[in-house]
Amino acid sequence: MANFAGSPQFKVYETDFGWGKPGRVELATMTRDGRVVIVSGKEEGTVQVSVALNAQHMDAFARMLLS
């Protein structure tokens, strides 16, 4: 089972709290197997996809992704 969340329209890399734009953005709660988060990417027109998997699922996911 996978849990997908995200909003490519939420410009996370445009957020500036007064010390400049972030160099990297990650969701702090990426601890459950099968969690996928999609946000707008650092560069215009891109998206960032973060995936959390147990070690036993990572090899299968890598094979599927790279095939």
PDB file of N, CA and C in Angstrom:
ATOM      1  N   MET A   1       0.836  -1.167   0.000  1.00  0.00           N
ATOM      2  CA  MET A   1       0.000   0.000   0.000  1.00  0.00           C
ATOM      3  C   MET A   1       0.888   1.240   0.000  1.00  0.00           C
ATOM      4  N   ALA A   2       0.491   2.239  -0.744  1.00  0.00           N
ATOM      5  CA  ALA A   2       1.250   3.489  -0.821  1.00  0.00           C
ATOM      6  C   ALA A   2       0.363   4.646  -0.376  1.00  0.00           C
ATOM      7  N   ASN A   3       0.973   5.623   0.235  1.00  0.00           N
ATOM      8  CA  ASN A   3       0.290   6.820   0.690  1.00  0.00           C
ATOM      9  C   ASN A   3       0.902   7.997  -0.064  1.00  0.00           C
ATOM     10  N   PHE A   4       0.130   8.607  -0.953  1.00  0.00           N
ATOM     11  CA  PHE A   4       0.620   9.726  -1.756  1.00  0.00           C
ATOM     12  C   PHE A   4       0.083  11.036  -1.197  1.00  0.00           C
ATOM     13  N   ALA A   5       0.943  12.034  -1.135  1.00  0.00           N
ATOM     14  CA  ALA A   5       0.534  13.367  -0.694  1.00  0.00           C
ATOM     15  C   ALA A   5       1.396  14.387  -1.410  1.00  0.00           C
ATOM     16  N   GLY A   6       0.866  15.570  -1.572  1.00  0.00           N
ATOM     17  CA  GLY A   6       1.690  16.615  -2.144  1.00  0.00           C
ATOM     18  C   GLY A   6       0.886  17.643  -2.890  1.00  0.00           C
ATOM     19  N   SER A   7       1.565  18.685  -3.257  1.00  0.00           N
ATOM     20  CA  SER A   7       0.969  19.744  -4.041  1.00  0.00           C
ATOM     21  C   SER A   7       2.057  20.420  -4.855  1.00  0.00           C
ATOM     22  N   PRO A   8       2.187  20.052  -6.129  1.00  0.00           N
ATOM     23  CA  PRO A   8       3.186  20.712  -6.970  1.00  0.00           C
ATOM     24  C   PRO A   8       2.945  22.222  -7.099  1.00  0.00           C
ATOM     25  N   GLN A   9       1.742  22.689  -6.752  1.00  0.00           N
ATOM     26  CA  GLN A   9       1.452  24.120  -6.815  1.00  0.00           C
ATOM     27  C   GLN A   9       2.000  24.876  -5.606  1.00  0.00           C
ATOM     28  N   PHE A  10       2.326  24.157  -4.514  1.00  0.00           N
ATOM     29  CA  PHE A  10       2.895  24.787  -3.326  1.00  0.00           C
ATOM     30  C   PHE A  10       4.385  24.977  -3.568  1.00  0.00           C
ATOM     31  N   LYS A  11       4.802  26.185  -3.735  1.00  0.00           N
ATOM     32  CA  LYS A  11       6.180  26.518  -4.122  1.00  0.00           C
ATOM     33  C   LYS A  11       7.109  26.491  -2.902  1.00  0.00           C
ATOM     34  N   VAL A  12       7.459  25.290  -2.435  1.00  0.00           N
ATOM     35  CA  VAL A  12       8.258  25.158  -1.212  1.00  0.00           C
ATOM     36  C   VAL A  12       9.628  25.804  -1.339  1.00  0.00           C
ATOM     37  N   TYR A  13      10.197  25.820  -2.527  1.00  0.00           N
ATOM     38  CA  TYR A  13      11.520  26.418  -2.706  1.00  0.00           C
ATOM     39  C   TYR A  13      11.465  27.938  -2.830  1.00  0.00           C
ATOM     40  N   GLU A  14      10.275  28.508  -2.858  1.00  0.00           N
ATOM     41  CA  GLU A  14      10.122  29.961  -2.884  1.00  0.00           C
ATOM     42  C   GLU A  14       9.938  30.527  -1.480  1.00  0.00           C
ATOM     43  N   THR A  15       9.769  29.666  -0.484  1.00  0.00           N
ATOM     44  CA  THR A  15       9.556  30.101   0.892  1.00  0.00           C
ATOM     45  C   THR A  15      10.825  30.758   1.436  1.00  0.00           C
ATOM     46  N   ASP A  16      10.668  31.933   2.031  1.00  0.00           N
ATOM     47  CA  ASP A  16      11.812  32.647   2.607  1.00  0.00           C
ATOM     48  C   ASP A  16      11.373  33.238   3.945  1.00  0.00           C
ATOM     49  N   PHE A  17      11.939  32.722   5.036  1.00  0.00           N
ATOM     50  CA  PHE A  17      11.598  33.208   6.370  1.00  0.00           C
ATOM     51  C   PHE A  17      12.548  34.304   6.843  1.00  0.00           C
ATOM     52  N   GLY A  18      13.290  34.882   5.912  1.00  0.00           N
ATOM     53  CA  GLY A  18      14.168  35.989   6.253  1.00  0.00           C
ATOM     54  C   GLY A  18      15.644  35.657   6.169  1.00  0.00           C
ATOM     55  N   TRP A  19      15.987  34.396   5.976  1.00  0.00           N
ATOM     56  CA  TRP A  19      17.410  34.028   5.863  1.00  0.00           C
ATOM     57  C   TRP A  19      17.721  33.399   4.508  1.00  0.00           C
ATOM     58  N   GLY A  20      16.840  33.622   3.534  1.00  0.00           N
ATOM     59  CA  GLY A  20      17.065  33.131   2.178  1.00  0.00           C
ATOM     60  C   GLY A  20      16.233  31.909   1.853  1.00  0.00           C
ATOM     61  N   LYS A  21      16.167  31.608   0.579  1.00  0.00           N
ATOM     62  CA  LYS A  21      15.405  30.444   0.120  1.00  0.00           C
ATOM     63  C   LYS A  21      16.128  29.156   0.500  1.00  0.00           C
ATOM     64  N   PRO A  22      15.385  28.073   0.703  1.00  0.00           N
ATOM     65  CA  PRO A  22      16.017  26.809   1.118  1.00  0.00           C
ATOM     66  C   PRO A  22      16.842  26.177   0.009  1.00  0.00           C
ATOM     67  N   GLY A  23      17.910  25.482   0.401  1.00  0.00           N
ATOM     68  CA  GLY A  23      18.728  24.733  -0.546  1.00  0.00           C
ATOM     69  C   GLY A  23      18.149  23.361  -0.819  1.00  0.00           C
ATOM     70  N   ARG A  24      17.421  22.810   0.146  1.00  0.00           N
ATOM     71  CA  ARG A  24      16.784  21.502  -0.004  1.00  0.00           C
ATOM     72  C   ARG A  24      15.579  21.459   0.925  1.00  0.00           C
ATOM     73  N   VAL A  25      14.511  20.804   0.470  1.00  0.00           N
ATOM     74  CA  VAL A  25      13.292  20.656   1.258  1.00  0.00           C
ATOM     75  C   VAL A  25      12.960  19.177   1.368  1.00  0.00           C
ATOM     76  N   GLU A  26      12.706  18.706   2.578  1.00  0.00           N
ATOM     77  CA  GLU A  26      12.286  17.322   2.828  1.00  0.00           C
ATOM     78  C   GLU A  26      11.156  17.336   3.839  1.00  0.00           C
ATOM     79  N   LEU A  27      10.270  16.380   3.746  1.00  0.00           N
ATOM     80  CA  LEU A  27       9.210  16.221   4.726  1.00  0.00           C
ATOM     81  C   LEU A  27       9.773  15.480   5.931  1.00  0.00           C
ATOM     82  N   ALA A  28       9.643  16.040   7.110  1.00  0.00           N
ATOM     83  CA  ALA A  28      10.255  15.458   8.312  1.00  0.00           C
ATOM     84  C   ALA A  28       9.616  14.142   8.738  1.00  0.00           C
ATOM     85  N   THR A  29       8.409  13.864   8.324  1.00  0.00           N
ATOM     86  CA  THR A  29       7.714  12.658   8.788  1.00  0.00           C
ATOM     87  C   THR A  29       7.723  11.529   7.770  1.00  0.00           C
ATOM     88  N   MET A  30       8.770  11.420   6.991  1.00  0.00           N
ATOM     89  CA  MET A  30       8.869  10.353   5.979  1.00  0.00           C
ATOM     90  C   MET A  30       9.362   9.066   6.643  1.00  0.00           C
ATOM     91  N   THR A  31       8.565   8.501   7.543  1.00  0.00           N
ATOM     92  CA  THR A  31       9.009   7.343   8.315  1.00  0.00           C
ATOM     93  C   THR A  31       8.209   6.077   8.045  1.00  0.00           C
ATOM     94  N   ARG A  32       7.138   6.154   7.285  1.00  0.00           N
ATOM     95  CA  ARG A  32       6.305   4.978   7.041  1.00  0.00           C
ATOM     96  C   ARG A  32       6.585   4.369   5.681  1.00  0.00           C
ATOM     97  N   ASP A  33       6.602   3.062   5.635  1.00  0.00           N
ATOM     98  CA  ASP A  33       6.803   2.339   4.384  1.00  0.00           C
ATOM     99  C   ASP A  33       5.694   2.693   3.399  1.00  0.00           C
ATOM    100  N   GLY A  34       6.073   3.012   2.182  1.00  0.00           N
ATOM    101  CA  GLY A  34       5.101   3.300   1.141  1.00  0.00           C
ATOM    102  C   GLY A  34       4.663   4.749   1.056  1.00  0.00           C
ATOM    103  N   ARG A  35       5.295   5.635   1.790  1.00  0.00           N
ATOM    104  CA  ARG A  35       4.907   7.043   1.744  1.00  0.00           C
ATOM    105  C   ARG A  35       5.598   7.730   0.570  1.00  0.00           C
ATOM    106  N   VAL A  36       4.828   8.488  -0.202  1.00  0.00           N
ATOM    107  CA  VAL A  36       5.342   9.241  -1.347  1.00  0.00           C
ATOM    108  C   VAL A  36       4.847  10.677  -1.218  1.00  0.00           C
ATOM    109  N   VAL A  37       5.761  11.633  -1.327  1.00  0.00           N
ATOM    110  CA  VAL A  37       5.402  13.046  -1.253  1.00  0.00           C
ATOM    111  C   VAL A  37       5.926  13.734  -2.506  1.00  0.00           C
ATOM    112  N   ILE A  38       5.068  14.539  -3.132  1.00  0.00           N
ATOM    113  CA  ILE A  38       5.422  15.257  -4.356  1.00  0.00           C
ATOM    114  C   ILE A  38       5.246  16.751  -4.101  1.00  0.00           C
ATOM    115  N   VAL A  39       6.309  17.518  -4.332  1.00  0.00           N
ATOM    116  CA  VAL A  39       6.253  18.978  -4.188  1.00  0.00           C
ATOM    117  C   VAL A  39       6.915  19.596  -5.414  1.00  0.00           C
ATOM    118  N   SER A  40       6.736  20.899  -5.574  1.00  0.00           N
ATOM    119  CA  SER A  40       7.399  21.576  -6.690  1.00  0.00           C
ATOM    120  C   SER A  40       8.905  21.463  -6.515  1.00  0.00           C
ATOM    121  N   GLY A  41       9.615  21.367  -7.628  1.00  0.00           N
ATOM    122  CA  GLY A  41      11.067  21.221  -7.583  1.00  0.00           C
ATOM    123  C   GLY A  41      11.782  22.545  -7.403  1.00  0.00           C
ATOM    124  N   LYS A  42      13.077  22.455  -7.234  1.00  0.00           N
ATOM    125  CA  LYS A  42      13.906  23.644  -7.020  1.00  0.00           C
ATOM    126  C   LYS A  42      13.987  24.500  -8.287  1.00  0.00           C
ATOM    127  N   GLU A  43      13.980  23.851  -9.447  1.00  0.00           N
ATOM    128  CA  GLU A  43      14.061  24.571 -10.713  1.00  0.00           C
ATOM    129  C   GLU A  43      12.677  24.669 -11.346  1.00  0.00           C
ATOM    130  N   GLU A  44      12.443  25.727 -12.070  1.00  0.00           N
ATOM    131  CA  GLU A  44      11.164  25.976 -12.732  1.00  0.00           C
ATOM    132  C   GLU A  44      10.727  24.781 -13.576  1.00  0.00           C
ATOM    133  N   GLY A  45       9.474  24.367 -13.427  1.00  0.00           N
ATOM    134  CA  GLY A  45       8.922  23.288 -14.236  1.00  0.00           C
ATOM    135  C   GLY A  45       9.285  21.888 -13.777  1.00  0.00           C
ATOM    136  N   THR A  46       9.881  21.745 -12.584  1.00  0.00           N
ATOM    137  CA  THR A  46      10.260  20.424 -12.087  1.00  0.00           C
ATOM    138  C   THR A  46       9.454  20.070 -10.839  1.00  0.00           C
ATOM    139  N   VAL A  47       9.449  18.783 -10.502  1.00  0.00           N
ATOM    140  CA  VAL A  47       8.854  18.322  -9.253  1.00  0.00           C
ATOM    141  C   VAL A  47       9.891  17.508  -8.488  1.00  0.00           C
ATOM    142  N   GLN A  48       9.746  17.458  -7.186  1.00  0.00           N
ATOM    143  CA  GLN A  48      10.601  16.644  -6.324  1.00  0.00           C
ATOM    144  C   GLN A  48       9.728  15.544  -5.747  1.00  0.00           C
ATOM    145  N   VAL A  49      10.169  14.314  -5.887  1.00  0.00           N
ATOM    146  CA  VAL A  49       9.434  13.167  -5.373  1.00  0.00           C
ATOM    147  C   VAL A  49      10.277  12.509  -4.290  1.00  0.00           C
ATOM    148  N   SER A  50       9.725  12.389  -3.086  1.00  0.00           N
ATOM    149  CA  SER A  50      10.396  11.709  -1.976  1.00  0.00           C
ATOM    150  C   SER A  50       9.639  10.422  -1.684  1.00  0.00           C
ATOM    151  N   VAL A  51      10.369   9.328  -1.526  1.00  0.00           N
ATOM    152  CA  VAL A  51       9.766   8.010  -1.304  1.00  0.00           C
ATOM    153  C   VAL A  51      10.381   7.388  -0.055  1.00  0.00           C
ATOM    154  N   ALA A  52       9.543   6.867   0.838  1.00  0.00           N
ATOM    155  CA  ALA A  52      10.017   6.163   2.037  1.00  0.00           C
ATOM    156  C   ALA A  52       9.634   4.689   1.917  1.00  0.00           C
ATOM    157  N   LEU A  53      10.635   3.811   1.963  1.00  0.00           N
ATOM    158  CA  LEU A  53      10.401   2.370   1.869  1.00  0.00           C
ATOM    159  C   LEU A  53      11.226   1.635   2.913  1.00  0.00           C
ATOM    160  N   ASN A  54      10.688   0.518   3.393  1.00  0.00           N
ATOM    161  CA  ASN A  54      11.485  -0.379   4.227  1.00  0.00           C
ATOM    162  C   ASN A  54      12.594  -0.954   3.360  1.00  0.00           C
ATOM    163  N   ALA A  55      13.690  -1.346   3.967  1.00  0.00           N
ATOM    164  CA  ALA A  55      14.835  -1.890   3.230  1.00  0.00           C
ATOM    165  C   ALA A  55      14.436  -3.061   2.347  1.00  0.00           C
ATOM    166  N   GLN A  56      13.516  -3.891   2.806  1.00  0.00           N
ATOM    167  CA  GLN A  56      13.109  -5.065   2.030  1.00  0.00           C
ATOM    168  C   GLN A  56      12.388  -4.692   0.737  1.00  0.00           C
ATOM    169  N   HIS A  57      11.806  -3.502   0.680  1.00  0.00           N
ATOM    170  CA  HIS A  57      11.101  -3.073  -0.527  1.00  0.00           C
ATOM    171  C   HIS A  57      11.967  -2.218  -1.451  1.00  0.00           C
ATOM    172  N   MET A  58      13.076  -1.690  -0.945  1.00  0.00           N
ATOM    173  CA  MET A  58      13.894  -0.756  -1.713  1.00  0.00           C
ATOM    174  C   MET A  58      14.488  -1.378  -2.973  1.00  0.00           C
ATOM    175  N   ASP A  59      15.018  -2.609  -2.884  1.00  0.00           N
ATOM    176  CA  ASP A  59      15.613  -3.251  -4.062  1.00  0.00           C
ATOM    177  C   ASP A  59      14.590  -3.445  -5.168  1.00  0.00           C
ATOM    178  N   ALA A  60      13.397  -3.905  -4.813  1.00  0.00           N
ATOM    179  CA  ALA A  60      12.345  -4.106  -5.815  1.00  0.00           C
ATOM    180  C   ALA A  60      11.947  -2.774  -6.450  1.00  0.00           C
ATOM    181  N   PHE A  61      11.846  -1.733  -5.653  1.00  0.00           N
ATOM    182  CA  PHE A  61      11.494  -0.417  -6.173  1.00  0.00           C
ATOM    183  C   PHE A  61      12.578   0.096  -7.119  1.00  0.00           C
ATOM    184  N   ALA A  62      13.841  -0.063  -6.744  1.00  0.00           N
ATOM    185  CA  ALA A  62      14.951   0.382  -7.592  1.00  0.00           C
ATOM    186  C   ALA A  62      14.949  -0.358  -8.926  1.00  0.00           C
ATOM    187  N   ARG A  63      14.717  -1.658  -8.897  1.00  0.00           N
ATOM    188  CA  ARG A  63      14.662  -2.428 -10.151  1.00  0.00           C
ATOM    189  C   ARG A  63      13.527  -1.933 -11.039  1.00  0.00           C
ATOM    190  N   MET A  64      12.362  -1.710 -10.453  1.00  0.00           N
ATOM    191  CA  MET A  64      11.211  -1.238 -11.220  1.00  0.00           C
ATOM    192  C   MET A  64      11.488   0.149 -11.800  1.00  0.00           C
ATOM    193  N   LEU A  65      12.057   1.029 -11.007  1.00  0.00           N
ATOM    194  CA  LEU A  65      12.311   2.397 -11.436  1.00  0.00           C
ATOM    195  C   LEU A  65      13.348   2.461 -12.550  1.00  0.00           C
ATOM    196  N   LEU A  66      14.368   1.621 -12.480  1.00  0.00           N
ATOM    197  CA  LEU A  66      15.469   1.669 -13.438  1.00  0.00           C
ATOM    198  C   LEU A  66      15.260   0.807 -14.675  1.00  0.00           C
ATOM    199  N   SER A  67      14.179   0.033 -14.704  1.00  0.00           N
ATOM    200  CA  SER A  67      13.952  -0.836 -15.878  1.00  0.00           C
ATOM    201  C   SER A  67      13.185  -0.133 -16.973  1.00  0.00           C
TER     202      SER A  67
END
